[in-house]
Short mmCIF file of C-alpha atoms in Angstrom, two decimals:
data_model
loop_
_atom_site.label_atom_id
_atom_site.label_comp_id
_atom_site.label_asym_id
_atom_site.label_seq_id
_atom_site.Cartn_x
_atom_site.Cartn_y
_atom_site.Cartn_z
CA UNK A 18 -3.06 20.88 10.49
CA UNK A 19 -5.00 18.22 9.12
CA UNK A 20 -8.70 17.81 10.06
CA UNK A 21 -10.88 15.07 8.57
CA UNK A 22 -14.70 15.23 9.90
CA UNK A 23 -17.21 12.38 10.02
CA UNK A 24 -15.77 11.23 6.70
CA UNK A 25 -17.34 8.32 5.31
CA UNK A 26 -16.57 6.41 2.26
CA UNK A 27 -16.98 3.17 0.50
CA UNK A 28 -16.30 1.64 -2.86
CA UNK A 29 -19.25 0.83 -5.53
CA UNK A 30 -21.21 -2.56 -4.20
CA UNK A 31 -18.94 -2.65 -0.67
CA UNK A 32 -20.34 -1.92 2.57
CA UNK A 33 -18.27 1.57 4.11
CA UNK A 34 -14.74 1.15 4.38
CA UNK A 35 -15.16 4.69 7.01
CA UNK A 36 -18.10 5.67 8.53
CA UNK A 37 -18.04 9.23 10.17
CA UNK A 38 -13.70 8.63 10.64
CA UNK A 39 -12.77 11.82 12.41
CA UNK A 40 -9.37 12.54 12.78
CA UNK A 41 -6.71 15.42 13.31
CA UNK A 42 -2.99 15.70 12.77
CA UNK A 43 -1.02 18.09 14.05
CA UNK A 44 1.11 20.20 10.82
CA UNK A 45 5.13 19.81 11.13
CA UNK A 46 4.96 16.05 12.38
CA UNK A 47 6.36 12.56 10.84
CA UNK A 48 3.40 10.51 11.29
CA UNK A 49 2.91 6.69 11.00
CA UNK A 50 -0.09 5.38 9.76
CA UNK A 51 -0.82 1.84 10.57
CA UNK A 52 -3.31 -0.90 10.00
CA UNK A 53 -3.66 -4.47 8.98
CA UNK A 54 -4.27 -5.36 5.21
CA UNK A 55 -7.60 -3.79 3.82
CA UNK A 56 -8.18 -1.69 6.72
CA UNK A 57 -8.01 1.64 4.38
CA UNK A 58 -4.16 2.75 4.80
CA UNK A 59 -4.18 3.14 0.93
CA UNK A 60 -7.61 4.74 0.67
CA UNK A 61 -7.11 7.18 3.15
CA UNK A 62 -4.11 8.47 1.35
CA UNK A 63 -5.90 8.45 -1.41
CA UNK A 64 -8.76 11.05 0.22
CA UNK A 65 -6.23 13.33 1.73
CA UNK A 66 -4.79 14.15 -1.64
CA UNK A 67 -8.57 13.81 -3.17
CA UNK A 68 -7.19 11.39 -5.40
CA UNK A 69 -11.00 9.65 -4.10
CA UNK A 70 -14.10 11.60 -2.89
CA UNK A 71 -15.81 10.75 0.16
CA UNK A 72 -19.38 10.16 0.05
CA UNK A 73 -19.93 12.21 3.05
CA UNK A 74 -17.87 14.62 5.22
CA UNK A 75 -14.82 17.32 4.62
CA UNK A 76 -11.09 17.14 5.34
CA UNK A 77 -9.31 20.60 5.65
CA UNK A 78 -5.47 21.02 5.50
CA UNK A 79 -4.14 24.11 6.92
CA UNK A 80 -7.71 25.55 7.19
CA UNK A 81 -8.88 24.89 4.12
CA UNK A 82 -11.06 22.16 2.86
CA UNK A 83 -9.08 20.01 0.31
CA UNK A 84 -10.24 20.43 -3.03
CA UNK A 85 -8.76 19.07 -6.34
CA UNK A 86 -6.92 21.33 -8.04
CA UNK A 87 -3.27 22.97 -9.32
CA UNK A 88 -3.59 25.11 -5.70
CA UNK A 89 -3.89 21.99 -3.74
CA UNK A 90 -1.37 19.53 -5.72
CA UNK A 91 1.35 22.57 -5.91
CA UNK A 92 1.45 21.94 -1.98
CA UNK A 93 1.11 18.33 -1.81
CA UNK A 94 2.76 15.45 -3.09
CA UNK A 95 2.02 11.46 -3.04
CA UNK A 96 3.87 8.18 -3.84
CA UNK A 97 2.15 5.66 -3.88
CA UNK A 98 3.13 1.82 -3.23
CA UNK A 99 3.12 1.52 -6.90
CA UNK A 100 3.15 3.36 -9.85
CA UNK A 101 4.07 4.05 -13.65
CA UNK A 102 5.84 6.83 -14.69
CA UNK A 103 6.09 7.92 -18.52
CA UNK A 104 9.39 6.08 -20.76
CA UNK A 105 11.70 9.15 -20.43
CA UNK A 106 14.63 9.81 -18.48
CA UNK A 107 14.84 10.77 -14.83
CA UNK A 108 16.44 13.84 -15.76
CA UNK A 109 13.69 15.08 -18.52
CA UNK A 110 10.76 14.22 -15.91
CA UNK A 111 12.16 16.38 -13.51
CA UNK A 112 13.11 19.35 -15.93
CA UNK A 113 8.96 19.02 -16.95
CA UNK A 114 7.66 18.09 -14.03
CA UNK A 115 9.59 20.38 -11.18
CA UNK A 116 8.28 23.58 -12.62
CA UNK A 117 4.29 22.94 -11.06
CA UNK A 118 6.19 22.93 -7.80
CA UNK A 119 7.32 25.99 -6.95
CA UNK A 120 9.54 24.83 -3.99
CA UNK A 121 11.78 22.60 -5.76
CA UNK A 122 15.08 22.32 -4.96
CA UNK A 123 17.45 20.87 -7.97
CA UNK A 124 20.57 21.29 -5.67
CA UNK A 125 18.46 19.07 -3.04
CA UNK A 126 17.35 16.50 -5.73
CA UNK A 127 20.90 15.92 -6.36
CA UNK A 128 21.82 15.10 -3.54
CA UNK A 129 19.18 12.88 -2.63
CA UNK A 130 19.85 10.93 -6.01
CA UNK A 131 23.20 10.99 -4.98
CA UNK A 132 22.64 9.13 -1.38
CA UNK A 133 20.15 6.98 -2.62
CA UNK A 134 22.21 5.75 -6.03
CA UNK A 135 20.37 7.20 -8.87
CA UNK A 136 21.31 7.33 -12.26
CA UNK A 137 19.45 10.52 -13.78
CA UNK A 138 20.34 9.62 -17.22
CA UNK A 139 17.94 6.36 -17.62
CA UNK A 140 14.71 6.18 -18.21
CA UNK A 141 11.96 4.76 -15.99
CA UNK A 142 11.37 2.14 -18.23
CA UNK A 143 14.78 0.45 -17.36
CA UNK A 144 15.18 0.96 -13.91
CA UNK A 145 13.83 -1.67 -11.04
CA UNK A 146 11.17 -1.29 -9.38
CA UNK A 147 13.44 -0.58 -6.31
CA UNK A 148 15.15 1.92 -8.56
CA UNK A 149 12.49 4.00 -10.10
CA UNK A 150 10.76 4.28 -6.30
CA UNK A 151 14.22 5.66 -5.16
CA UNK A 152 14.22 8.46 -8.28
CA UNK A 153 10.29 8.85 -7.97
CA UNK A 154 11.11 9.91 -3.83
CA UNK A 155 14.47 12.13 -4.82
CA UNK A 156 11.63 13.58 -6.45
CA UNK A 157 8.89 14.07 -3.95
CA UNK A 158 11.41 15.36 -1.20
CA UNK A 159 12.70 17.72 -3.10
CA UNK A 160 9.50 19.52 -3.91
CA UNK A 161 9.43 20.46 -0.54
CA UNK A 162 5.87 20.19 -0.14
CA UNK A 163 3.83 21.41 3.02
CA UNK A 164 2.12 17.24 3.16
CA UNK A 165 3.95 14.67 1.74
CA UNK A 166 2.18 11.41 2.03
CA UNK A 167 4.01 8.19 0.95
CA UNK A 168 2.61 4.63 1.07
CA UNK A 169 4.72 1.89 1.79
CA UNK A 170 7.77 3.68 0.68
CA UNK A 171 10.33 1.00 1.87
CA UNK A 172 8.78 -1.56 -0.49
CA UNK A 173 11.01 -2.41 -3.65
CA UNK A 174 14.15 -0.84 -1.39
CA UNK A 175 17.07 -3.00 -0.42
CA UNK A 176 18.60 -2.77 3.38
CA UNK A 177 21.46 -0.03 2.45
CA UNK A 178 18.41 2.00 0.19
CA UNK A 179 16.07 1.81 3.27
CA UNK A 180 18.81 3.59 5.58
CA UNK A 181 19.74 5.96 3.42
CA UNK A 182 15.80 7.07 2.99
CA UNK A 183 15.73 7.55 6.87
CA UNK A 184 18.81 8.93 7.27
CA UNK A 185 17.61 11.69 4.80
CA UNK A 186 13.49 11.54 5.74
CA UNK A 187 15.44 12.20 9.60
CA UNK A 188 17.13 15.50 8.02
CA UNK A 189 14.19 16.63 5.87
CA UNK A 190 11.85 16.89 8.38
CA UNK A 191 10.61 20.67 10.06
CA UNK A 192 7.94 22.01 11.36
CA UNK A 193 6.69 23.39 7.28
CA UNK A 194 6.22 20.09 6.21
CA UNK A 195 3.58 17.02 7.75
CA UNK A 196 5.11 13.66 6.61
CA UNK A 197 2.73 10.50 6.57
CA UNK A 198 4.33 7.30 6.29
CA UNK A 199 1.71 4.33 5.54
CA UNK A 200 3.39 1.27 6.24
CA UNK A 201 3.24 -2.49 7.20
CA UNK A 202 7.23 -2.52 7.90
CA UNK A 203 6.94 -0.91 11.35
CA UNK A 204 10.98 -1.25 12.11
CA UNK A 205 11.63 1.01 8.90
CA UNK A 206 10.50 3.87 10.90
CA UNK A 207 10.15 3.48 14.43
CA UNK A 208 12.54 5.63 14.90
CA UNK A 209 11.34 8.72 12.74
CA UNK A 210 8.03 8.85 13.56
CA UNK A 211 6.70 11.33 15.58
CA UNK A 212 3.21 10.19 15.92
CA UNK A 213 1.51 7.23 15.41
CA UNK A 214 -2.15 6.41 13.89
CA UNK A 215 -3.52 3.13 13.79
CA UNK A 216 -6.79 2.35 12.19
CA UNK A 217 -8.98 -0.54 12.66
CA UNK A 218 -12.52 -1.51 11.59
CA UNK A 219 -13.06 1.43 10.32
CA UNK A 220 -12.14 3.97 12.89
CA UNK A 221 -9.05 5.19 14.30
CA UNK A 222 -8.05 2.91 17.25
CA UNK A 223 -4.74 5.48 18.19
CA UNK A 224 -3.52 8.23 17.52
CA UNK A 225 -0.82 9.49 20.03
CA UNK A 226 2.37 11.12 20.02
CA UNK A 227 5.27 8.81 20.72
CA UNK A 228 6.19 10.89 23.76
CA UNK A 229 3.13 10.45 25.07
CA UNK A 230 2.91 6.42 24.46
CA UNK A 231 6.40 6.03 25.99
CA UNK A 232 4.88 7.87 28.97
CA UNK A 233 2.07 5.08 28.66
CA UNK A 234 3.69 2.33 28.20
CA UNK A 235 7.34 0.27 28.62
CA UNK A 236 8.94 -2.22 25.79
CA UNK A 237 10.62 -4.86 25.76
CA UNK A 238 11.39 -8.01 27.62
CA UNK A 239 8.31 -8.89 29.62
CA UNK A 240 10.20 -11.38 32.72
CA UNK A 241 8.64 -10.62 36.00
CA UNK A 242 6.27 -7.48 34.59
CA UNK A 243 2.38 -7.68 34.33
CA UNK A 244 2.08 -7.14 30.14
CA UNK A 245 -0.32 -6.35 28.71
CA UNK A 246 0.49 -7.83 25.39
CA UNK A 247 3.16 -10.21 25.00
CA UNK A 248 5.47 -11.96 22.01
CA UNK A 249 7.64 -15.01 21.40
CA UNK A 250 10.89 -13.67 20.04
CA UNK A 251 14.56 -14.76 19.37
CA UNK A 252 15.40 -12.71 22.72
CA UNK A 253 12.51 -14.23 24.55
CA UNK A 254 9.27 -13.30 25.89
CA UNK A 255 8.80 -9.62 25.07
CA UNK A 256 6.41 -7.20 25.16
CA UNK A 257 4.70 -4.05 26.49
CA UNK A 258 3.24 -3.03 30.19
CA UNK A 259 1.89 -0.08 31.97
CA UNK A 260 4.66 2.17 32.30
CA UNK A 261 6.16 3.52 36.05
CA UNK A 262 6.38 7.33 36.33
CA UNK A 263 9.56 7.49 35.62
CA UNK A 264 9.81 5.16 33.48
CA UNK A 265 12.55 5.65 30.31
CA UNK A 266 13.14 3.03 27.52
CA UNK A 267 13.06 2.51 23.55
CA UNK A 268 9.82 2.96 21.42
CA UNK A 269 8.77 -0.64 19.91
CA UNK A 270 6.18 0.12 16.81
CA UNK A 271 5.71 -3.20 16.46
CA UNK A 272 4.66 -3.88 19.57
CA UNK A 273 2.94 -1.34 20.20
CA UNK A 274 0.95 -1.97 17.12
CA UNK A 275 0.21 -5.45 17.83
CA UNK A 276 -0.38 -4.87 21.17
CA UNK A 277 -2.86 -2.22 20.05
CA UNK A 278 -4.83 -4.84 17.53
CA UNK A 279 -4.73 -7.71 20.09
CA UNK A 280 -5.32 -6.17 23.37
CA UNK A 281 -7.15 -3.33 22.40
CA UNK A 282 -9.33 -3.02 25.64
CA UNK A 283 -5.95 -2.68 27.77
CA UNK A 284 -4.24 -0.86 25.78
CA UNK A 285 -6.91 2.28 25.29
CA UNK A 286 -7.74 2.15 28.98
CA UNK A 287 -4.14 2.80 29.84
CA UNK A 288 -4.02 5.69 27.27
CA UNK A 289 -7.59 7.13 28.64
CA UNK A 290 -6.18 6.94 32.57
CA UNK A 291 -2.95 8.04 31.93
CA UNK A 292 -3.46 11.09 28.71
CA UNK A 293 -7.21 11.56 29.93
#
């Protein structure tokens, strides 16, 4: 479990970017963290690994507070939305690198460069962007690390890349490992989150299971319903509404994120009546 208490940080000369943000995760989950541009996606990552100190406040994974350290970074891994990586090959990085974690996999890393098109025998320096992200998260998932936190990782990726990372992020996934997945491309992973987080001025506006904002709320076109947020789209008016009790129907992350920036009010009284 993750547990971040009355955490509050800013950057030199800025007014706080989080003032007392409390906030807890549930371990073994794929969790979505959301938020529009500036709102401290990045930065939070960037705490949980103690990449960045808070000024104030303690987060704890799995009990502990989270301290820099060989302990800590032997069970967590980030990748960030960018990043440079040393002129060697794929394959020497990994023979120097995979020994500080000591649940790496090399049969797994195969694989993953396999489904995801990786050619182990260039270096960094001459791959794409697209292409050293794709090595750099063959990588990461196959240190099997109890948090793995990755910021926009669907940035850089083509269409056929971006499928194959959920197809395998969809097989990775069990209850020893907490996946957070900061993101502005909502669509890329709708369907492998299993909760969702979204901050906004500085707090945390939601933070639900999917299960329990399905039971919330319905998606999708919005003819003849009371929404409470709708859209223009190419398929018409759509949006979301208070769900019936029985209520079944796909899980829009989009919408529910919009929803949750532009009709906030709504949107958190139907969570509060309904989840209590």
């Amino acid at each position: 479990m993750i547990q971040v208490n009355e955490l509050t940080f800013s950057y030199p000369q800025k007014s706080n970017l989080f003032d007392n943000l409390s906030l807890r995760l549930p371990a073994g989950e794929i969790i979505g963290l959301l938020g529009r541009n500036g709102v401290g996606k990045s930065t939070l990552i960037k705490l949980l690994s103690s990449l960045l100190t808070p000024q104030q406040g303690v987060i704890c994974f799995q009990g502990k507070a989270i301290t820099r350290g060989a302990e800590l970074y032997s069970r967590l891994m980030v990748v960030p939305e960018e990043f440079t990586l040393p002129k060697v090959t794929v394959k020497s990085f990994v023979q120097h690198t995979a020994p500080l974690y000591p649940a790496f996999h090399q049969e797994q890393f195969d694989h993953y460069c396999n489904v995801l098109e990786v050619d182990c025998s260039a270096k960094f320096s001459d791959l794409s962007m697209g292409q050293r992200k794709k090595a750099y998260l063959a990588f990461a998932l196959a240190c099997n690390v109890e948090l793995l936190l990755l910021d926009e990782p669907t940035n850089g990726l083509d269409i056929t890349a971006k499928a194959a990372l959920r197809s395998i992020l969809a097989a990775y996934a069990d209850e020893s490992k907490t996946i957070i997945i900061s993101t502005h491309q909502a669509h890329d992973i709708e369907n492998l989150v299993d909760r969702v987080v979204i901050l906004e001025g500085g707090n945390v506006l939601i933070n639900q299971s999917v299960a329990e904002l399905q039971s919330c709320f319905g998606f999708g076109i919005v003819v003849g319903r009371e929404a409470i947020y709708s859209q223009q789209s190419v398929a018409g008016q759509v949006g979301i509404w208070r769900a019936d009790s029985d209520e079944e129907g796909r899980f829009d992350l989009e919408l529910m994120f919009n929803a949750a920036i532009k009709a906030t009010g709504e949107v958190c009284s139907v969570i509060a009546q309904k989840l209590g």
